[in-house]
C-alpha cells in the first residue's frame, strides 16, 4: 500500500482540527496535531512543554527545532508507517523543508482550508475543547447539547488560554508572515487543493474528500465518508 501524507493548511480557527478528526477516521490514518502534542507536553509538565509555553501563550510560533524534534519522534511510531494526517504542521518554510527531506521523494497531499481574517476572531473566541477526548465545539456554530459538557464523552469543556481576541491577533500575524507562504511552496511541488472553509463543516468535509479522491490518494486508503 502506498503511503499517504496529508497536510491541512489554514489560519488559526479555519477548521483544521474539526476536519482532521473526521478525515483521519475516514482515511484510517493517525491524526497528528502539533498543537495537541504541545498541549499534552504542557499538561504533563515536560521540559519541552516548559520551553514551548511562553511562545504559545503569546500566540507566537514555537521555534522550529523544538517542533521538528517532537513531530519526527511522533511520526517515527509504528502507527504512522502507512501514512498520517498533519494538522498545524508545517507552519514555516524551514519545517516544510525538513519534512520534505524526511519524506525522501514522497509528495504530500495538501489541502488549504480558506477562511477570511474577518471570521477568525469569532471562531477562536467561541471555541471550546473537551478536556478528556479533545472534541472541538463552538458556542454558536457547534454548541454542545449541554453547556460545558462534551457530547461525545461527557467530559468537561474548557477554553484554551490562547483563544482570546488579543492573542488571536498575534497568531494571525504569524500565520500571514510565516505559514501562508507554504501555499506557494506546495503549489510549486505536488499542488494545493483550496477548500472554502466558510461552508458548513459537513460541506467542508465533502470538499476535502473530493479533493483527496481527485488526487488519487483516497483510492489506496478507501475514503469511508
Ligand atoms: P483550527 O484547528 O484550524 O484552529 P478548529 O477546527 O478548532 O480550527 O475550529 C475553530 C472553531 O471554529 C471551533 O470552535 C469549531 O467548532 C469552529 N468551526 C470549525 N469548522 C467550522 C465551520 N465550517 N463553520 C463554523 N464554525 C466552524
Ligand atoms: P490553531 O488550531 O488555533 O491553529 P494549534 O493548536 O495548531 O492552534 O497551535 C497552538 C500553538 O502551538 C501555536 O500558536 C504555536 O504557538 C504552537 N504550534 C503548534 N504547531 C506549531 C508548529 N508547527 N510550529 C510552531 N508552533 C506551533
Ligand atoms: Zn469529550
PDB file of N, CA and C in Angstrom, residues 84-142:
ATOM      1  N   UNK A  84       0.032   9.447   7.478  1.00  0.00           N
ATOM      2  CA  UNK A  84      -0.512  10.227   8.591  1.00  0.00           C
ATOM      3  C   UNK A  84      -1.079  11.539   8.084  1.00  0.00           C
ATOM      4  N   UNK A  85      -1.891  12.143   8.925  1.00  0.00           N
ATOM      5  CA  UNK A  85      -2.547  13.402   8.592  1.00  0.00           C
ATOM      6  C   UNK A  85      -1.993  14.489   9.510  1.00  0.00           C
ATOM      7  N   UNK A  86      -1.421  15.508   8.920  1.00  0.00           N
ATOM      8  CA  UNK A  86      -0.793  16.573   9.709  1.00  0.00           C
ATOM      9  C   UNK A  86      -1.719  17.783   9.835  1.00  0.00           C
ATOM     10  N   UNK A  87      -1.957  18.202  11.076  1.00  0.00           N
ATOM     11  CA  UNK A  87      -2.837  19.340  11.389  1.00  0.00           C
ATOM     12  C   UNK A  87      -2.007  20.354  12.175  1.00  0.00           C
ATOM     13  N   UNK A  88      -1.709  21.488  11.541  1.00  0.00           N
ATOM     14  CA  UNK A  88      -0.916  22.511  12.232  1.00  0.00           C
ATOM     15  C   UNK A  88       0.579  22.350  12.028  1.00  0.00           C
ATOM     16  N   UNK A  89       0.966  21.510  11.113  1.00  0.00           N
ATOM     17  CA  UNK A  89       2.370  21.318  10.739  1.00  0.00           C
ATOM     18  C   UNK A  89       2.401  20.981   9.260  1.00  0.00           C
ATOM     19  N   UNK A  90       3.324  21.502   8.461  1.00  0.00           N
ATOM     20  CA  UNK A  90       4.318  22.522   8.824  1.00  0.00           C
ATOM     21  C   UNK A  90       3.696  23.918   8.901  1.00  0.00           C
ATOM     22  N   UNK A  91       4.396  24.801   9.592  1.00  0.00           N
ATOM     23  CA  UNK A  91       3.932  26.179   9.736  1.00  0.00           C
ATOM     24  C   UNK A  91       4.973  27.187   9.298  1.00  0.00           C
ATOM     25  N   UNK A  92       6.137  26.709   8.891  1.00  0.00           N
ATOM     26  CA  UNK A  92       7.187  27.598   8.357  1.00  0.00           C
ATOM     27  C   UNK A  92       7.829  26.877   7.174  1.00  0.00           C
ATOM     28  N   UNK A  93       8.493  27.653   6.328  1.00  0.00           N
ATOM     29  CA  UNK A  93       9.212  27.050   5.196  1.00  0.00           C
ATOM     30  C   UNK A  93      10.278  26.082   5.720  1.00  0.00           C
ATOM     31  N   UNK A  94      10.971  26.458   6.786  1.00  0.00           N
ATOM     32  CA  UNK A  94      12.017  25.564   7.326  1.00  0.00           C
ATOM     33  C   UNK A  94      11.409  24.222   7.755  1.00  0.00           C
ATOM     34  N   UNK A  95      10.223  24.253   8.358  1.00  0.00           N
ATOM     35  CA  UNK A  95       9.564  22.992   8.750  1.00  0.00           C
ATOM     36  C   UNK A  95       9.192  22.183   7.509  1.00  0.00           C
ATOM     37  N   UNK A  96       8.698  22.865   6.477  1.00  0.00           N
ATOM     38  CA  UNK A  96       8.300  22.166   5.252  1.00  0.00           C
ATOM     39  C   UNK A  96       9.511  21.532   4.580  1.00  0.00           C
ATOM     40  N   UNK A  97      10.637  22.237   4.615  1.00  0.00           N
ATOM     41  CA  UNK A  97      11.860  21.679   4.004  1.00  0.00           C
ATOM     42  C   UNK A  97      12.364  20.482   4.789  1.00  0.00           C
ATOM     43  N   UNK A  98      12.275  20.552   6.101  1.00  0.00           N
ATOM     44  CA  UNK A  98      12.721  19.414   6.918  1.00  0.00           C
ATOM     45  C   UNK A  98      11.822  18.199   6.666  1.00  0.00           C
ATOM     46  N   UNK A  99      10.533  18.439   6.543  1.00  0.00           N
ATOM     47  CA  UNK A  99       9.606  17.330   6.248  1.00  0.00           C
ATOM     48  C   UNK A  99       9.904  16.750   4.869  1.00  0.00           C
ATOM     49  N   UNK A 100      10.132  17.633   3.905  1.00  0.00           N
ATOM     50  CA  UNK A 100      10.422  17.184   2.540  1.00  0.00           C
ATOM     51  C   UNK A 100      11.654  16.266   2.523  1.00  0.00           C
ATOM     52  N   UNK A 101      12.691  16.659   3.250  1.00  0.00           N
ATOM     53  CA  UNK A 101      13.908  15.830   3.297  1.00  0.00           C
ATOM     54  C   UNK A 101      13.599  14.474   3.911  1.00  0.00           C
ATOM     55  N   UNK A 102      12.772  14.475   4.933  1.00  0.00           N
ATOM     56  CA  UNK A 102      12.447  13.222   5.606  1.00  0.00           C
ATOM     57  C   UNK A 102      11.590  12.312   4.727  1.00  0.00           C
ATOM     58  N   UNK A 103      10.740  12.893   3.887  1.00  0.00           N
ATOM     59  CA  UNK A 103       9.816  12.083   3.074  1.00  0.00           C
ATOM     60  C   UNK A 103      10.492  11.446   1.858  1.00  0.00           C
ATOM     61  N   UNK A 104      11.725  11.861   1.590  1.00  0.00           N
ATOM     62  CA  UNK A 104      12.541  11.192   0.554  1.00  0.00           C
ATOM     63  C   UNK A 104      11.788  10.963  -0.754  1.00  0.00           C
ATOM     64  N   UNK A 105      11.212  12.028  -1.300  1.00  0.00           N
ATOM     65  CA  UNK A 105      10.584  11.908  -2.617  1.00  0.00           C
ATOM     66  C   UNK A 105       9.072  11.718  -2.570  1.00  0.00           C
ATOM     67  N   UNK A 106       8.551  11.274  -1.438  1.00  0.00           N
ATOM     68  CA  UNK A 106       7.093  11.156  -1.339  1.00  0.00           C
ATOM     69  C   UNK A 106       6.492  12.568  -1.301  1.00  0.00           C
ATOM     70  N   UNK A 107       5.520  12.820  -2.176  1.00  0.00           N
ATOM     71  CA  UNK A 107       4.930  14.163  -2.253  1.00  0.00           C
ATOM     72  C   UNK A 107       3.638  14.180  -1.436  1.00  0.00           C
ATOM     73  N   UNK A 108       3.556  15.037  -0.423  1.00  0.00           N
ATOM     74  CA  UNK A 108       2.334  15.063   0.380  1.00  0.00           C
ATOM     75  C   UNK A 108       1.156  15.648  -0.391  1.00  0.00           C
ATOM     76  N   UNK A 109      -0.025  15.266   0.045  1.00  0.00           N
ATOM     77  CA  UNK A 109      -1.257  15.859  -0.485  1.00  0.00           C
ATOM     78  C   UNK A 109      -1.568  17.048   0.429  1.00  0.00           C
ATOM     79  N   UNK A 110      -1.880  18.213  -0.146  1.00  0.00           N
ATOM     80  CA  UNK A 110      -2.054  19.421   0.674  1.00  0.00           C
ATOM     81  C   UNK A 110      -3.417  20.047   0.427  1.00  0.00           C
ATOM     82  N   UNK A 111      -4.159  20.282   1.501  1.00  0.00           N
ATOM     83  CA  UNK A 111      -5.448  20.976   1.409  1.00  0.00           C
ATOM     84  C   UNK A 111      -5.345  22.276   2.202  1.00  0.00           C
ATOM     85  N   UNK A 112      -5.752  23.365   1.578  1.00  0.00           N
ATOM     86  CA  UNK A 112      -5.745  24.669   2.243  1.00  0.00           C
ATOM     87  C   UNK A 112      -7.193  25.043   2.562  1.00  0.00           C
ATOM     88  N   UNK A 113      -7.527  25.101   3.834  1.00  0.00           N
ATOM     89  CA  UNK A 113      -8.883  25.468   4.255  1.00  0.00           C
ATOM     90  C   UNK A 113      -8.919  26.991   4.411  1.00  0.00           C
ATOM     91  N   UNK A 114      -9.697  27.636   3.539  1.00  0.00           N
ATOM     92  CA  UNK A 114      -9.646  29.097   3.465  1.00  0.00           C
ATOM     93  C   UNK A 114     -10.823  29.767   4.193  1.00  0.00           C
ATOM     94  N   UNK A 115     -10.480  30.632   5.123  1.00  0.00           N
ATOM     95  CA  UNK A 115     -11.472  31.420   5.869  1.00  0.00           C
ATOM     96  C   UNK A 115     -10.912  32.839   5.982  1.00  0.00           C
ATOM     97  N   UNK A 116     -11.722  33.857   5.660  1.00  0.00           N
ATOM     98  CA  UNK A 116     -11.196  35.227   5.734  1.00  0.00           C
ATOM     99  C   UNK A 116     -10.871  35.641   7.174  1.00  0.00           C
ATOM    100  N   UNK A 117      -9.879  36.519   7.303  1.00  0.00           N
ATOM    101  CA  UNK A 117      -9.473  37.002   8.627  1.00  0.00           C
ATOM    102  C   UNK A 117     -10.653  37.544   9.428  1.00  0.00           C
ATOM    103  N   UNK A 118     -11.609  38.160   8.733  1.00  0.00           N
ATOM    104  CA  UNK A 118     -12.729  38.798   9.446  1.00  0.00           C
ATOM    105  C   UNK A 118     -13.587  37.775  10.193  1.00  0.00           C
ATOM    106  N   UNK A 119     -13.504  36.489   9.825  1.00  0.00           N
ATOM    107  CA  UNK A 119     -14.287  35.457  10.524  1.00  0.00           C
ATOM    108  C   UNK A 119     -13.512  34.792  11.662  1.00  0.00           C
ATOM    109  N   UNK A 120     -12.216  35.026  11.709  1.00  0.00           N
ATOM    110  CA  UNK A 120     -11.360  34.213  12.580  1.00  0.00           C
ATOM    111  C   UNK A 120     -11.573  34.492  14.071  1.00  0.00           C
ATOM    112  N   UNK A 121     -11.688  35.768  14.440  1.00  0.00           N
ATOM    113  CA  UNK A 121     -11.794  36.062  15.874  1.00  0.00           C
ATOM    114  C   UNK A 121     -13.010  35.362  16.491  1.00  0.00           C
ATOM    115  N   UNK A 122     -14.142  35.424  15.801  1.00  0.00           N
ATOM    116  CA  UNK A 122     -15.355  34.794  16.343  1.00  0.00           C
ATOM    117  C   UNK A 122     -15.185  33.276  16.458  1.00  0.00           C
ATOM    118  N   UNK A 123     -14.532  32.689  15.466  1.00  0.00           N
ATOM    119  CA  UNK A 123     -14.262  31.248  15.510  1.00  0.00           C
ATOM    120  C   UNK A 123     -13.432  30.883  16.746  1.00  0.00           C
ATOM    121  N   UNK A 124     -12.373  31.685  16.966  1.00  0.00           N
ATOM    122  CA  UNK A 124     -11.401  31.356  18.021  1.00  0.00           C
ATOM    123  C   UNK A 124     -11.977  31.621  19.413  1.00  0.00           C
ATOM    124  N   UNK A 125     -12.617  32.786  19.571  1.00  0.00           N
ATOM    125  CA  UNK A 125     -13.075  33.161  20.915  1.00  0.00           C
ATOM    126  C   UNK A 125     -14.220  32.261  21.373  1.00  0.00           C
ATOM    127  N   UNK A 126     -15.007  31.749  20.414  1.00  0.00           N
ATOM    128  CA  UNK A 126     -16.132  30.876  20.770  1.00  0.00           C
ATOM    129  C   UNK A 126     -15.760  29.405  20.863  1.00  0.00           C
ATOM    130  N   UNK A 127     -14.505  29.074  20.592  1.00  0.00           N
ATOM    131  CA  UNK A 127     -14.104  27.639  20.599  1.00  0.00           C
ATOM    132  C   UNK A 127     -14.046  27.088  22.023  1.00  0.00           C
ATOM    133  N   UNK A 128     -14.568  25.889  22.200  1.00  0.00           N
ATOM    134  CA  UNK A 128     -14.456  25.158  23.462  1.00  0.00           C
ATOM    135  C   UNK A 128     -13.983  23.748  23.141  1.00  0.00           C
ATOM    136  N   UNK A 129     -13.093  23.229  23.984  1.00  0.00           N
ATOM    137  CA  UNK A 129     -12.496  21.910  23.730  1.00  0.00           C
ATOM    138  C   UNK A 129     -12.810  20.981  24.900  1.00  0.00           C
ATOM    139  N   UNK A 130     -12.906  19.682  24.588  1.00  0.00           N
ATOM    140  CA  UNK A 130     -13.124  18.704  25.658  1.00  0.00           C
ATOM    141  C   UNK A 130     -11.789  18.339  26.301  1.00  0.00           C
ATOM    142  N   UNK A 131     -11.756  18.410  27.622  1.00  0.00           N
ATOM    143  CA  UNK A 131     -10.538  18.059  28.377  1.00  0.00           C
ATOM    144  C   UNK A 131     -10.185  16.597  28.220  1.00  0.00           C
ATOM    145  N   UNK A 132     -11.213  15.768  28.057  1.00  0.00           N
ATOM    146  CA  UNK A 132     -10.973  14.315  28.049  1.00  0.00           C
ATOM    147  C   UNK A 132     -10.621  13.802  26.658  1.00  0.00           C
ATOM    148  N   UNK A 133     -11.455  14.140  25.647  1.00  0.00           N
ATOM    149  CA  UNK A 133     -11.267  13.485  24.339  1.00  0.00           C
ATOM    150  C   UNK A 133     -10.816  14.452  23.250  1.00  0.00           C
ATOM    151  N   UNK A 134     -10.710  15.750  23.559  1.00  0.00           N
ATOM    152  CA  UNK A 134     -10.207  16.690  22.559  1.00  0.00           C
ATOM    153  C   UNK A 134     -11.248  17.148  21.545  1.00  0.00           C
ATOM    154  N   UNK A 135     -12.502  16.706  21.671  1.00  0.00           N
ATOM    155  CA  UNK A 135     -13.542  17.123  20.715  1.00  0.00           C
ATOM    156  C   UNK A 135     -13.647  18.656  20.712  1.00  0.00           C
ATOM    157  N   UNK A 136     -13.970  19.195  19.530  1.00  0.00           N
ATOM    158  CA  UNK A 136     -13.987  20.648  19.338  1.00  0.00           C
ATOM    159  C   UNK A 136     -15.418  21.144  19.183  1.00  0.00           C
ATOM    160  N   UNK A 137     -15.783  22.150  19.967  1.00  0.00           N
ATOM    161  CA  UNK A 137     -17.126  22.747  19.888  1.00  0.00           C
ATOM    162  C   UNK A 137     -16.997  24.252  19.647  1.00  0.00           C
ATOM    163  N   UNK A 138     -18.161  24.871  19.403  1.00  0.00           N
ATOM    164  CA  UNK A 138     -18.217  26.329  19.290  1.00  0.00           C
ATOM    165  C   UNK A 138     -19.509  26.797  19.951  1.00  0.00           C
ATOM    166  N   UNK A 139     -19.418  27.872  20.715  1.00  0.00           N
ATOM    167  CA  UNK A 139     -20.583  28.328  21.472  1.00  0.00           C
ATOM    168  C   UNK A 139     -21.773  28.612  20.563  1.00  0.00           C
ATOM    169  N   UNK A 140     -21.519  29.091  19.335  1.00  0.00           N
ATOM    170  CA  UNK A 140     -22.601  29.415  18.409  1.00  0.00           C
ATOM    171  C   UNK A 140     -22.716  28.418  17.261  1.00  0.00           C
ATOM    172  N   UNK A 141     -21.578  28.074  16.647  1.00  0.00           N
ATOM    173  CA  UNK A 141     -21.611  27.305  15.397  1.00  0.00           C
ATOM    174  C   UNK A 141     -21.705  25.799  15.610  1.00  0.00           C
ATOM    175  N   UNK A 142     -21.341  25.330  16.783  1.00  0.00           N
ATOM    176  CA  UNK A 142     -21.378  23.887  17.054  1.00  0.00           C
ATOM    177  C   UNK A 142     -21.497  23.707  18.563  1.00  0.00           C
TER     178      UNK A 142
END
